[in-house]
């Protein structure tokens, strides 16, 4: 199963992207990581600072996000 990550610089763009993915690819289970950090899906949408926080607060690989 392939996954995609869409990073944006504003929360408004995250919401817009999540809504667009839901509309055009409903089977992709988009996840807004700004508000739903514990969900799983195929398309993840979030802000740069949120993603950096997720990487910093977990052990490498614990939640599937790892800096490389």
PDB file of N, CA and C in Angstrom:
ATOM      1  N   UNK A   1       0.838  -1.175   0.000  1.00  0.00           N
ATOM      2  CA  UNK A   1       0.000   0.000   0.000  1.00  0.00           C
ATOM      3  C   UNK A   1       0.886   1.244   0.000  1.00  0.00           C
ATOM      4  N   UNK A   2       0.731   2.086  -0.973  1.00  0.00           N
ATOM      5  CA  UNK A   2       1.502   3.323  -1.048  1.00  0.00           C
ATOM      6  C   UNK A   2       0.788   4.411  -0.271  1.00  0.00           C
ATOM      7  N   UNK A   3       1.598   5.308   0.318  1.00  0.00           N
ATOM      8  CA  UNK A   3       1.056   6.441   1.055  1.00  0.00           C
ATOM      9  C   UNK A   3       1.666   7.720   0.519  1.00  0.00           C
ATOM     10  N   UNK A   4       0.934   8.824   0.718  1.00  0.00           N
ATOM     11  CA  UNK A   4       1.413  10.129   0.267  1.00  0.00           C
ATOM     12  C   UNK A   4       1.308  11.119   1.415  1.00  0.00           C
ATOM     13  N   UNK A   5       2.223  12.091   1.416  1.00  0.00           N
ATOM     14  CA  UNK A   5       2.222  13.152   2.409  1.00  0.00           C
ATOM     15  C   UNK A   5       2.169  14.482   1.678  1.00  0.00           C
ATOM     16  N   UNK A   6       1.181  15.312   2.019  1.00  0.00           N
ATOM     17  CA  UNK A   6       1.042  16.646   1.453  1.00  0.00           C
ATOM     18  C   UNK A   6       1.342  17.632   2.563  1.00  0.00           C
ATOM     19  N   UNK A   7       2.386  18.431   2.402  1.00  0.00           N
ATOM     20  CA  UNK A   7       2.754  19.433   3.398  1.00  0.00           C
ATOM     21  C   UNK A   7       2.347  20.812   2.907  1.00  0.00           C
ATOM     22  N   UNK A   8       1.804  21.605   3.818  1.00  0.00           N
ATOM     23  CA  UNK A   8       1.383  22.962   3.505  1.00  0.00           C
ATOM     24  C   UNK A   8       1.939  23.906   4.568  1.00  0.00           C
ATOM     25  N   UNK A   9       1.932  25.196   4.251  1.00  0.00           N
ATOM     26  CA  UNK A   9       2.462  26.157   5.218  1.00  0.00           C
ATOM     27  C   UNK A   9       1.374  26.804   6.067  1.00  0.00           C
ATOM     28  N   UNK A  10       0.107  26.509   5.783  1.00  0.00           N
ATOM     29  CA  UNK A  10      -0.999  27.091   6.552  1.00  0.00           C
ATOM     30  C   UNK A  10      -2.076  26.035   6.793  1.00  0.00           C
ATOM     31  N   UNK A  11      -2.740  26.142   7.942  1.00  0.00           N
ATOM     32  CA  UNK A  11      -3.805  25.207   8.292  1.00  0.00           C
ATOM     33  C   UNK A  11      -4.952  25.290   7.284  1.00  0.00           C
ATOM     34  N   UNK A  12      -5.240  26.481   6.778  1.00  0.00           N
ATOM     35  CA  UNK A  12      -6.313  26.628   5.790  1.00  0.00           C
ATOM     36  C   UNK A  12      -6.020  25.798   4.541  1.00  0.00           C
ATOM     37  N   UNK A  13      -4.774  25.734   4.122  1.00  0.00           N
ATOM     38  CA  UNK A  13      -4.404  24.930   2.946  1.00  0.00           C
ATOM     39  C   UNK A  13      -4.492  23.440   3.255  1.00  0.00           C
ATOM     40  N   UNK A  14      -4.213  23.062   4.483  1.00  0.00           N
ATOM     41  CA  UNK A  14      -4.354  21.661   4.893  1.00  0.00           C
ATOM     42  C   UNK A  14      -5.821  21.248   4.774  1.00  0.00           C
ATOM     43  N   UNK A  15      -6.726  22.068   5.305  1.00  0.00           N
ATOM     44  CA  UNK A  15      -8.168  21.767   5.217  1.00  0.00           C
ATOM     45  C   UNK A  15      -8.614  21.693   3.764  1.00  0.00           C
ATOM     46  N   UNK A  16      -8.164  22.646   2.959  1.00  0.00           N
ATOM     47  CA  UNK A  16      -8.537  22.672   1.546  1.00  0.00           C
ATOM     48  C   UNK A  16      -8.049  21.413   0.833  1.00  0.00           C
ATOM     49  N   UNK A  17      -6.818  21.017   1.074  1.00  0.00           N
ATOM     50  CA  UNK A  17      -6.259  19.822   0.432  1.00  0.00           C
ATOM     51  C   UNK A  17      -6.996  18.561   0.883  1.00  0.00           C
ATOM     52  N   UNK A  18      -7.288  18.477   2.172  1.00  0.00           N
ATOM     53  CA  UNK A  18      -8.002  17.308   2.690  1.00  0.00           C
ATOM     54  C   UNK A  18      -9.379  17.196   2.044  1.00  0.00           C
ATOM     55  N   UNK A  19     -10.081  18.300   1.941  1.00  0.00           N
ATOM     56  CA  UNK A  19     -11.407  18.297   1.303  1.00  0.00           C
ATOM     57  C   UNK A  19     -11.315  17.914  -0.171  1.00  0.00           C
ATOM     58  N   UNK A  20     -10.292  18.398  -0.867  1.00  0.00           N
ATOM     59  CA  UNK A  20     -10.125  18.064  -2.287  1.00  0.00           C
ATOM     60  C   UNK A  20      -9.832  16.579  -2.467  1.00  0.00           C
ATOM     61  N   UNK A  21      -9.002  16.033  -1.606  1.00  0.00           N
ATOM     62  CA  UNK A  21      -8.690  14.602  -1.695  1.00  0.00           C
ATOM     63  C   UNK A  21      -9.945  13.784  -1.421  1.00  0.00           C
ATOM     64  N   UNK A  22     -10.715  14.163  -0.398  1.00  0.00           N
ATOM     65  CA  UNK A  22     -11.961  13.444  -0.084  1.00  0.00           C
ATOM     66  C   UNK A  22     -12.927  13.471  -1.266  1.00  0.00           C
ATOM     67  N   UNK A  23     -12.964  14.600  -1.963  1.00  0.00           N
ATOM     68  CA  UNK A  23     -13.882  14.744  -3.090  1.00  0.00           C
ATOM     69  C   UNK A  23     -13.428  13.931  -4.302  1.00  0.00           C
ATOM     70  N   UNK A  24     -12.145  13.972  -4.621  1.00  0.00           N
ATOM     71  CA  UNK A  24     -11.653  13.344  -5.849  1.00  0.00           C
ATOM     72  C   UNK A  24     -11.145  11.915  -5.662  1.00  0.00           C
ATOM     73  N   UNK A  25     -10.697  11.579  -4.458  1.00  0.00           N
ATOM     74  CA  UNK A  25     -10.193  10.233  -4.180  1.00  0.00           C
ATOM     75  C   UNK A  25     -10.757   9.735  -2.847  1.00  0.00           C
ATOM     76  N   UNK A  26     -12.053   9.519  -2.757  1.00  0.00           N
ATOM     77  CA  UNK A  26     -12.667   9.170  -1.477  1.00  0.00           C
ATOM     78  C   UNK A  26     -12.139   7.872  -0.862  1.00  0.00           C
ATOM     79  N   UNK A  27     -11.653   6.956  -1.679  1.00  0.00           N
ATOM     80  CA  UNK A  27     -11.129   5.687  -1.158  1.00  0.00           C
ATOM     81  C   UNK A  27      -9.738   5.820  -0.559  1.00  0.00           C
ATOM     82  N   UNK A  28      -9.138   6.999  -0.643  1.00  0.00           N
ATOM     83  CA  UNK A  28      -7.763   7.188  -0.172  1.00  0.00           C
ATOM     84  C   UNK A  28      -7.665   7.459   1.326  1.00  0.00           C
ATOM     85  N   UNK A  29      -8.781   7.649   2.001  1.00  0.00           N
ATOM     86  CA  UNK A  29      -8.808   7.884   3.451  1.00  0.00           C
ATOM     87  C   UNK A  29      -7.863   9.007   3.869  1.00  0.00           C
ATOM     88  N   UNK A  30      -8.087  10.246   3.424  1.00  0.00           N
ATOM     89  CA  UNK A  30      -7.180  11.330   3.807  1.00  0.00           C
ATOM     90  C   UNK A  30      -7.241  11.610   5.309  1.00  0.00           C
ATOM     91  N   UNK A  31      -6.083  11.916   5.881  1.00  0.00           N
ATOM     92  CA  UNK A  31      -5.966  12.189   7.316  1.00  0.00           C
ATOM     93  C   UNK A  31      -5.348  13.571   7.499  1.00  0.00           C
ATOM     94  N   UNK A  32      -6.052  14.433   8.221  1.00  0.00           N
ATOM     95  CA  UNK A  32      -5.537  15.755   8.573  1.00  0.00           C
ATOM     96  C   UNK A  32      -4.731  15.596   9.857  1.00  0.00           C
ATOM     97  N   UNK A  33      -3.416  15.579   9.756  1.00  0.00           N
ATOM     98  CA  UNK A  33      -2.564  15.352  10.921  1.00  0.00           C
ATOM     99  C   UNK A  33      -2.529  16.524  11.893  1.00  0.00           C
ATOM    100  N   UNK A  34      -3.053  17.667  11.489  1.00  0.00           N
ATOM    101  CA  UNK A  34      -3.139  18.800  12.406  1.00  0.00           C
ATOM    102  C   UNK A  34      -4.172  18.492  13.490  1.00  0.00           C
ATOM    103  N   UNK A  35      -5.247  17.797  13.118  1.00  0.00           N
ATOM    104  CA  UNK A  35      -6.333  17.526  14.057  1.00  0.00           C
ATOM    105  C   UNK A  35      -6.501  16.055  14.413  1.00  0.00           C
ATOM    106  N   UNK A  36      -5.979  15.142  13.595  1.00  0.00           N
ATOM    107  CA  UNK A  36      -6.188  13.699  13.789  1.00  0.00           C
ATOM    108  C   UNK A  36      -4.860  12.954  13.785  1.00  0.00           C
ATOM    109  N   UNK A  37      -4.082  13.125  14.810  1.00  0.00           N
ATOM    110  CA  UNK A  37      -2.728  12.562  14.823  1.00  0.00           C
ATOM    111  C   UNK A  37      -2.677  11.043  14.944  1.00  0.00           C
ATOM    112  N   UNK A  38      -3.737  10.412  15.450  1.00  0.00           N
ATOM    113  CA  UNK A  38      -3.700   8.972  15.706  1.00  0.00           C
ATOM    114  C   UNK A  38      -4.432   8.137  14.664  1.00  0.00           C
ATOM    115  N   UNK A  39      -4.880   8.730  13.579  1.00  0.00           N
ATOM    116  CA  UNK A  39      -5.592   7.983  12.541  1.00  0.00           C
ATOM    117  C   UNK A  39      -4.606   7.453  11.507  1.00  0.00           C
ATOM    118  N   UNK A  40      -5.047   6.447  10.782  1.00  0.00           N
ATOM    119  CA  UNK A  40      -4.216   5.946   9.690  1.00  0.00           C
ATOM    120  C   UNK A  40      -4.993   6.064   8.383  1.00  0.00           C
ATOM    121  N   UNK A  41      -4.273   6.210   7.311  1.00  0.00           N
ATOM    122  CA  UNK A  41      -4.884   6.344   6.001  1.00  0.00           C
ATOM    123  C   UNK A  41      -3.842   6.207   4.911  1.00  0.00           C
ATOM    124  N   UNK A  42      -4.201   6.620   3.723  1.00  0.00           N
ATOM    125  CA  UNK A  42      -3.270   6.537   2.594  1.00  0.00           C
ATOM    126  C   UNK A  42      -2.705   7.891   2.220  1.00  0.00           C
ATOM    127  N   UNK A  43      -3.462   8.973   2.489  1.00  0.00           N
ATOM    128  CA  UNK A  43      -3.002  10.327   2.189  1.00  0.00           C
ATOM    129  C   UNK A  43      -3.000  11.116   3.496  1.00  0.00           C
ATOM    130  N   UNK A  44      -1.834  11.643   3.845  1.00  0.00           N
ATOM    131  CA  UNK A  44      -1.678  12.446   5.060  1.00  0.00           C
ATOM    132  C   UNK A  44      -1.447  13.892   4.650  1.00  0.00           C
ATOM    133  N   UNK A  45      -2.144  14.807   5.330  1.00  0.00           N
ATOM    134  CA  UNK A  45      -2.045  16.228   5.016  1.00  0.00           C
ATOM    135  C   UNK A  45      -1.719  16.948   6.313  1.00  0.00           C
ATOM    136  N   UNK A  46      -0.716  17.831   6.275  1.00  0.00           N
ATOM    137  CA  UNK A  46      -0.361  18.541   7.494  1.00  0.00           C
ATOM    138  C   UNK A  46       0.534  19.729   7.199  1.00  0.00           C
ATOM    139  N   UNK A  47       0.759  20.551   8.231  1.00  0.00           N
ATOM    140  CA  UNK A  47       1.654  21.700   8.104  1.00  0.00           C
ATOM    141  C   UNK A  47       3.080  21.263   8.385  1.00  0.00           C
ATOM    142  N   UNK A  48       4.032  22.047   7.913  1.00  0.00           N
ATOM    143  CA  UNK A  48       5.443  21.752   8.183  1.00  0.00           C
ATOM    144  C   UNK A  48       5.719  21.664   9.680  1.00  0.00           C
ATOM    145  N   UNK A  49       5.288  22.668  10.482  1.00  0.00           N
ATOM    146  CA  UNK A  49       5.582  22.609  11.922  1.00  0.00           C
ATOM    147  C   UNK A  49       4.949  21.396  12.611  1.00  0.00           C
ATOM    148  N   UNK A  50       3.739  21.019  12.199  1.00  0.00           N
ATOM    149  CA  UNK A  50       3.094  19.843  12.791  1.00  0.00           C
ATOM    150  C   UNK A  50       3.896  18.591  12.495  1.00  0.00           C
ATOM    151  N   UNK A  51       4.356  18.447  11.264  1.00  0.00           N
ATOM    152  CA  UNK A  51       5.140  17.267  10.903  1.00  0.00           C
ATOM    153  C   UNK A  51       6.456  17.220  11.673  1.00  0.00           C
ATOM    154  N   UNK A  52       7.119  18.355  11.807  1.00  0.00           N
ATOM    155  CA  UNK A  52       8.375  18.381  12.563  1.00  0.00           C
ATOM    156  C   UNK A  52       8.129  18.012  14.024  1.00  0.00           C
ATOM    157  N   UNK A  53       7.006  18.457  14.583  1.00  0.00           N
ATOM    158  CA  UNK A  53       6.652  18.090  15.948  1.00  0.00           C
ATOM    159  C   UNK A  53       6.383  16.598  16.085  1.00  0.00           C
ATOM    160  N   UNK A  54       5.703  16.012  15.101  1.00  0.00           N
ATOM    161  CA  UNK A  54       5.447  14.571  15.126  1.00  0.00           C
ATOM    162  C   UNK A  54       6.746  13.778  15.052  1.00  0.00           C
ATOM    163  N   UNK A  55       7.670  14.233  14.252  1.00  0.00           N
ATOM    164  CA  UNK A  55       8.960  13.549  14.129  1.00  0.00           C
ATOM    165  C   UNK A  55       9.744  13.664  15.433  1.00  0.00           C
ATOM    166  N   UNK A  56       9.750  14.850  16.028  1.00  0.00           N
ATOM    167  CA  UNK A  56      10.531  15.092  17.241  1.00  0.00           C
ATOM    168  C   UNK A  56       9.975  14.396  18.474  1.00  0.00           C
ATOM    169  N   UNK A  57       8.658  14.219  18.575  1.00  0.00           N
ATOM    170  CA  UNK A  57       8.063  13.698  19.802  1.00  0.00           C
ATOM    171  C   UNK A  57       8.011  12.182  19.883  1.00  0.00           C
ATOM    172  N   UNK A  58       8.366  11.483  18.821  1.00  0.00           N
ATOM    173  CA  UNK A  58       8.281  10.024  18.848  1.00  0.00           C
ATOM    174  C   UNK A  58       9.649   9.400  18.627  1.00  0.00           C
ATOM    175  N   UNK A  59       9.719   8.159  18.987  1.00  0.00           N
ATOM    176  CA  UNK A  59      10.913   7.378  18.683  1.00  0.00           C
ATOM    177  C   UNK A  59      10.922   7.098  17.193  1.00  0.00           C
ATOM    178  N   UNK A  60      12.079   6.989  16.576  1.00  0.00           N
ATOM    179  CA  UNK A  60      12.139   6.745  15.127  1.00  0.00           C
ATOM    180  C   UNK A  60      11.301   5.520  14.716  1.00  0.00           C
ATOM    181  N   UNK A  61      10.421   5.743  13.760  1.00  0.00           N
ATOM    182  CA  UNK A  61       9.620   4.660  13.228  1.00  0.00           C
ATOM    183  C   UNK A  61       8.406   4.277  14.048  1.00  0.00           C
ATOM    184  N   UNK A  62       8.210   4.886  15.236  1.00  0.00           N
ATOM    185  CA  UNK A  62       7.107   4.492  16.110  1.00  0.00           C
ATOM    186  C   UNK A  62       5.750   4.785  15.499  1.00  0.00           C
ATOM    187  N   UNK A  63       5.630   5.887  14.773  1.00  0.00           N
ATOM    188  CA  UNK A  63       4.339   6.215  14.171  1.00  0.00           C
ATOM    189  C   UNK A  63       4.398   6.215  12.657  1.00  0.00           C
ATOM    190  N   UNK A  64       5.481   5.733  12.088  1.00  0.00           N
ATOM    191  CA  UNK A  64       5.592   5.674  10.639  1.00  0.00           C
ATOM    192  C   UNK A  64       6.254   6.877  10.022  1.00  0.00           C
ATOM    193  N   UNK A  65       6.539   7.911  10.827  1.00  0.00           N
ATOM    194  CA  UNK A  65       7.188   9.109  10.306  1.00  0.00           C
ATOM    195  C   UNK A  65       8.596   9.167  10.877  1.00  0.00           C
ATOM    196  N   UNK A  66       9.544   9.251  10.002  1.00  0.00           N
ATOM    197  CA  UNK A  66      10.938   9.237  10.430  1.00  0.00           C
ATOM    198  C   UNK A  66      11.741  10.180   9.532  1.00  0.00           C
ATOM    199  N   UNK A  67      12.512  11.054  10.141  1.00  0.00           N
ATOM    200  CA  UNK A  67      13.362  11.961   9.363  1.00  0.00           C
ATOM    201  C   UNK A  67      14.449  11.138   8.683  1.00  0.00           C
ATOM    202  N   UNK A  68      14.703  11.430   7.435  1.00  0.00           N
ATOM    203  CA  UNK A  68      15.762  10.714   6.706  1.00  0.00           C
ATOM    204  C   UNK A  68      16.703  11.708   6.094  1.00  0.00           C
TER     205      UNK A  68
END
